């Protein structure tokens, strides 16, 4: 298996989450209100799965190793764009979290920011995924030897194995902070 295979499989789950979020968005746009609990769920998915688990492996393993290769101008350019996309996703998710909190506290106008952020995110992810799946992942595999590809794949498995422990260490830290307050 190639190191891009787990990443492409992860894209399919991200697409499922985007599809269900799109359906919610249509309802919210018609009704003029949102569902803070659904937003919590979507934000947790984006931050933990799409960003830490998925973008984490892209940035810390695949892009890191690619940066050591003599990339063509086109590939260098796409990689910079992909990194910028990841940063934009983080910022937009942070805006969504703030607006969701404001909405919960009774700021009805926050619904407009929420709808804006959700719309931007559901339009962004499919384009970002298409860029990787169709224009980047497969051609950049040519920069690597079989051994290098195997090493990346193994590192991805280790990354995932460690992540579950990291996530729940964070949960405990947050629980401790909550009780100390
Ligand atoms: Fe990405
Ligand atoms: Fe990706």
CSV table of C-alpha atoms and ligand atoms in Angstrom, one decimal:
chain,number,residue,atom,x,y,z
A,1,UNK,CA,0.0,0.0,0.0
A,2,UNK,CA,1.2,3.5,-0.8
A,3,UNK,CA,1.4,6.2,1.9
A,4,UNK,CA,-1.3,8.2,0.1
A,5,UNK,CA,-3.8,5.3,0.4
A,6,UNK,CA,-4.8,6.0,4.1
A,7,UNK,CA,-5.0,9.7,3.2
A,8,UNK,CA,-7.4,9.0,0.3
A,9,UNK,CA,-9.5,6.7,2.5
A,10,UNK,CA,-9.7,9.5,5.1
A,11,UNK,CA,-10.9,11.9,2.4
A,12,UNK,CA,-14.0,9.7,1.8
A,13,UNK,CA,-15.0,10.0,5.5
A,14,UNK,CA,-14.5,13.8,5.4
A,15,UNK,CA,-16.7,13.9,2.3
A,16,UNK,CA,-19.5,12.0,4.3
A,17,UNK,CA,-19.3,14.6,7.1
A,18,UNK,CA,-19.4,17.4,4.5
A,19,UNK,CA,-22.5,15.9,2.8
A,20,UNK,CA,-24.5,15.7,6.0
A,21,UNK,CA,-23.4,19.2,7.1
A,22,UNK,CA,-24.5,20.5,3.7
A,23,UNK,CA,-28.0,19.0,4.3
A,24,UNK,CA,-28.1,20.7,7.7
A,25,UNK,CA,-27.0,24.0,6.2
A,26,UNK,CA,-29.9,23.9,3.7
A,27,UNK,CA,-32.3,23.5,6.5
A,28,UNK,CA,-30.7,26.3,8.6
A,29,UNK,CA,-30.8,28.7,5.6
A,30,UNK,CA,-34.5,28.0,5.1
A,31,UNK,CA,-35.3,28.2,8.8
A,32,UNK,CA,-33.0,31.1,9.8
A,33,UNK,CA,-31.6,29.2,12.8
A,34,UNK,CA,-28.9,26.6,13.6
A,35,UNK,CA,-28.2,23.7,15.8
A,36,UNK,CA,-25.3,24.4,18.3
A,37,UNK,CA,-25.0,20.7,19.2
A,38,UNK,CA,-24.6,19.7,15.6
A,39,UNK,CA,-22.0,22.5,15.2
A,40,UNK,CA,-20.1,21.1,18.2
A,41,UNK,CA,-20.0,17.7,16.5
A,42,UNK,CA,-18.9,19.0,13.2
A,43,UNK,CA,-16.2,21.2,14.8
A,44,UNK,CA,-14.9,18.2,16.8
A,45,UNK,CA,-14.8,16.2,13.6
A,46,UNK,CA,-13.0,19.0,11.7
A,47,UNK,CA,-10.5,19.7,14.5
A,48,UNK,CA,-9.7,16.2,15.6
A,49,UNK,CA,-10.1,14.1,12.5
A,50,UNK,CA,-9.7,16.4,9.5
A,51,UNK,CA,-7.1,18.6,11.0
A,52,UNK,CA,-5.1,16.7,13.7
A,53,UNK,CA,-5.3,13.2,12.3
A,54,UNK,CA,-5.6,13.9,8.5
A,55,UNK,CA,-3.8,17.2,7.9
A,56,UNK,CA,-1.4,16.1,10.6
A,57,UNK,CA,-0.2,13.2,8.6
A,58,UNK,CA,-0.1,15.2,5.4
A,59,UNK,CA,2.0,18.0,6.9
A,60,UNK,CA,4.2,16.1,9.4
A,61,UNK,CA,5.0,13.1,7.2
A,62,UNK,CA,4.2,13.5,3.4
A,63,UNK,CA,4.8,17.2,3.0
A,64,UNK,CA,7.8,17.1,5.3
A,65,UNK,CA,9.5,14.4,3.2
A,66,UNK,CA,8.4,16.1,-0.1
A,67,UNK,CA,10.1,19.4,1.1
A,68,UNK,CA,13.4,17.5,1.1
A,69,UNK,CA,13.0,16.5,-2.6
A,70,UNK,CA,13.8,18.6,-5.7
A,71,UNK,CA,10.2,19.4,-6.5
A,72,UNK,CA,9.0,20.8,-9.8
A,73,UNK,CA,7.8,24.4,-9.6
A,74,UNK,CA,4.2,23.1,-10.1
A,75,UNK,CA,4.4,20.7,-7.2
A,76,UNK,CA,6.1,23.2,-5.0
A,77,UNK,CA,3.3,25.7,-5.8
A,78,UNK,CA,0.5,23.2,-5.1
A,79,UNK,CA,2.1,22.1,-1.8
A,80,UNK,CA,2.2,25.8,-0.6
A,81,UNK,CA,-1.4,26.2,-1.7
A,82,UNK,CA,-2.4,23.1,0.3
A,83,UNK,CA,-0.6,24.3,3.4
A,84,UNK,CA,-2.4,27.7,3.0
A,85,UNK,CA,-5.7,25.8,2.6
A,86,UNK,CA,-5.1,24.0,5.9
A,87,UNK,CA,-4.4,27.4,7.7
A,88,UNK,CA,-7.5,28.9,6.2
A,89,UNK,CA,-9.5,25.9,7.5
A,90,UNK,CA,-8.2,26.4,11.0
A,91,UNK,CA,-9.0,30.1,11.1
A,92,UNK,CA,-12.5,29.5,9.7
A,93,UNK,CA,-13.2,26.8,12.2
A,94,UNK,CA,-12.1,29.1,15.0
A,95,UNK,CA,-14.5,31.8,13.8
A,96,UNK,CA,-17.2,29.2,13.7
A,97,UNK,CA,-16.5,28.1,17.3
A,98,UNK,CA,-16.7,31.7,18.5
A,99,UNK,CA,-19.9,32.4,16.7
A,100,UNK,CA,-21.5,29.2,18.0
A,101,UNK,CA,-20.6,30.2,21.6
A,102,UNK,CA,-22.1,33.7,21.0
A,103,UNK,CA,-25.3,32.1,19.6
A,104,UNK,CA,-25.5,29.9,22.6
A,105,UNK,CA,-25.3,32.9,24.9
A,106,UNK,CA,-28.2,34.5,23.1
A,107,UNK,CA,-26.6,36.5,20.3
A,108,UNK,CA,-29.2,35.8,17.6
A,109,UNK,CA,-27.2,37.7,15.0
A,110,UNK,CA,-24.3,35.2,15.3
A,111,UNK,CA,-26.4,32.9,13.1
A,112,UNK,CA,-25.2,34.9,10.0
A,113,UNK,CA,-21.5,34.2,10.9
A,114,UNK,CA,-22.3,30.6,11.6
A,115,UNK,CA,-24.0,30.1,8.2
A,116,UNK,CA,-21.1,32.0,6.5
A,117,UNK,CA,-18.5,29.8,8.1
A,118,UNK,CA,-20.3,26.5,7.5
A,119,UNK,CA,-21.0,27.4,3.9
A,120,UNK,CA,-17.3,28.4,3.3
A,121,UNK,CA,-16.2,25.1,4.9
A,122,UNK,CA,-18.5,22.8,2.9
A,123,UNK,CA,-17.4,24.5,-0.3
A,124,UNK,CA,-13.8,24.4,0.7
A,125,UNK,CA,-13.2,20.8,1.6
A,126,UNK,CA,-14.3,19.1,-1.7
A,127,UNK,CA,-12.1,21.5,-3.7
A,128,UNK,CA,-9.1,20.9,-1.4
A,129,UNK,CA,-9.6,17.1,-1.5
A,130,UNK,CA,-9.9,17.2,-5.3
A,131,UNK,CA,-6.7,19.1,-5.6
A,132,UNK,CA,-4.9,16.4,-3.5
A,133,UNK,CA,-6.6,13.4,-5.0
A,134,UNK,CA,-6.5,14.4,-8.7
A,135,UNK,CA,-3.5,16.7,-9.0
A,136,UNK,CA,-1.0,16.0,-6.3
A,137,UNK,CA,-0.9,12.8,-4.4
A,138,UNK,CA,-0.3,10.3,-7.2
A,139,UNK,CA,2.3,12.3,-9.3
A,140,UNK,CA,4.4,13.2,-6.2
A,141,UNK,CA,4.8,9.5,-5.3
A,142,UNK,CA,7.4,9.5,-8.2
A,143,UNK,CA,9.8,11.4,-6.0
A,144,UNK,CA,10.1,8.5,-3.6
A,145,UNK,CA,11.8,5.1,-3.6
A,146,UNK,CA,9.8,2.0,-2.5
A,147,UNK,CA,11.7,2.0,0.9
A,148,UNK,CA,10.9,5.7,1.4
A,149,UNK,CA,7.2,5.0,0.7
A,150,UNK,CA,7.1,2.1,3.1
A,151,UNK,CA,8.8,4.2,5.8
A,152,UNK,CA,6.1,6.9,5.4
A,153,UNK,CA,3.3,4.4,5.5
A,154,UNK,CA,4.7,3.0,8.8
A,155,UNK,CA,5.1,6.4,10.2
A,156,UNK,CA,1.4,7.1,9.4
A,157,UNK,CA,0.4,4.0,11.3
A,158,UNK,CA,2.4,5.1,14.3
A,159,UNK,CA,1.0,8.6,14.1
A,160,UNK,CA,-2.6,7.2,14.3
A,161,UNK,CA,-1.7,4.8,17.1
A,162,UNK,CA,-0.3,7.7,19.2
A,163,UNK,CA,-3.1,10.1,18.4
A,164,UNK,CA,-5.8,8.2,20.2
A,165,UNK,CA,-3.8,8.5,23.5
A,166,UNK,CA,-3.0,12.2,22.8
A,167,UNK,CA,-6.7,12.9,22.3
A,168,UNK,CA,-7.8,11.3,25.5
A,169,UNK,CA,-4.9,12.9,27.5
A,170,UNK,CA,-6.3,16.2,26.3
A,171,UNK,CA,-9.8,15.2,27.5
A,172,UNK,CA,-8.4,14.5,31.0
A,173,UNK,CA,-6.5,17.8,31.0
A,174,UNK,CA,-9.7,19.7,30.0
A,175,UNK,CA,-11.7,17.8,32.7
A,176,UNK,CA,-9.1,18.8,35.3
A,177,UNK,CA,-9.1,22.4,34.2
A,178,UNK,CA,-12.9,22.4,34.3
A,179,UNK,CA,-13.0,21.1,37.9
A,180,UNK,CA,-10.3,23.5,39.0
A,181,UNK,CA,-12.2,26.5,37.8
B,1,LIG,FE1,-4.9,18.6,2.9
B,2,LIG,FE1,-6.3,15.7,2.5
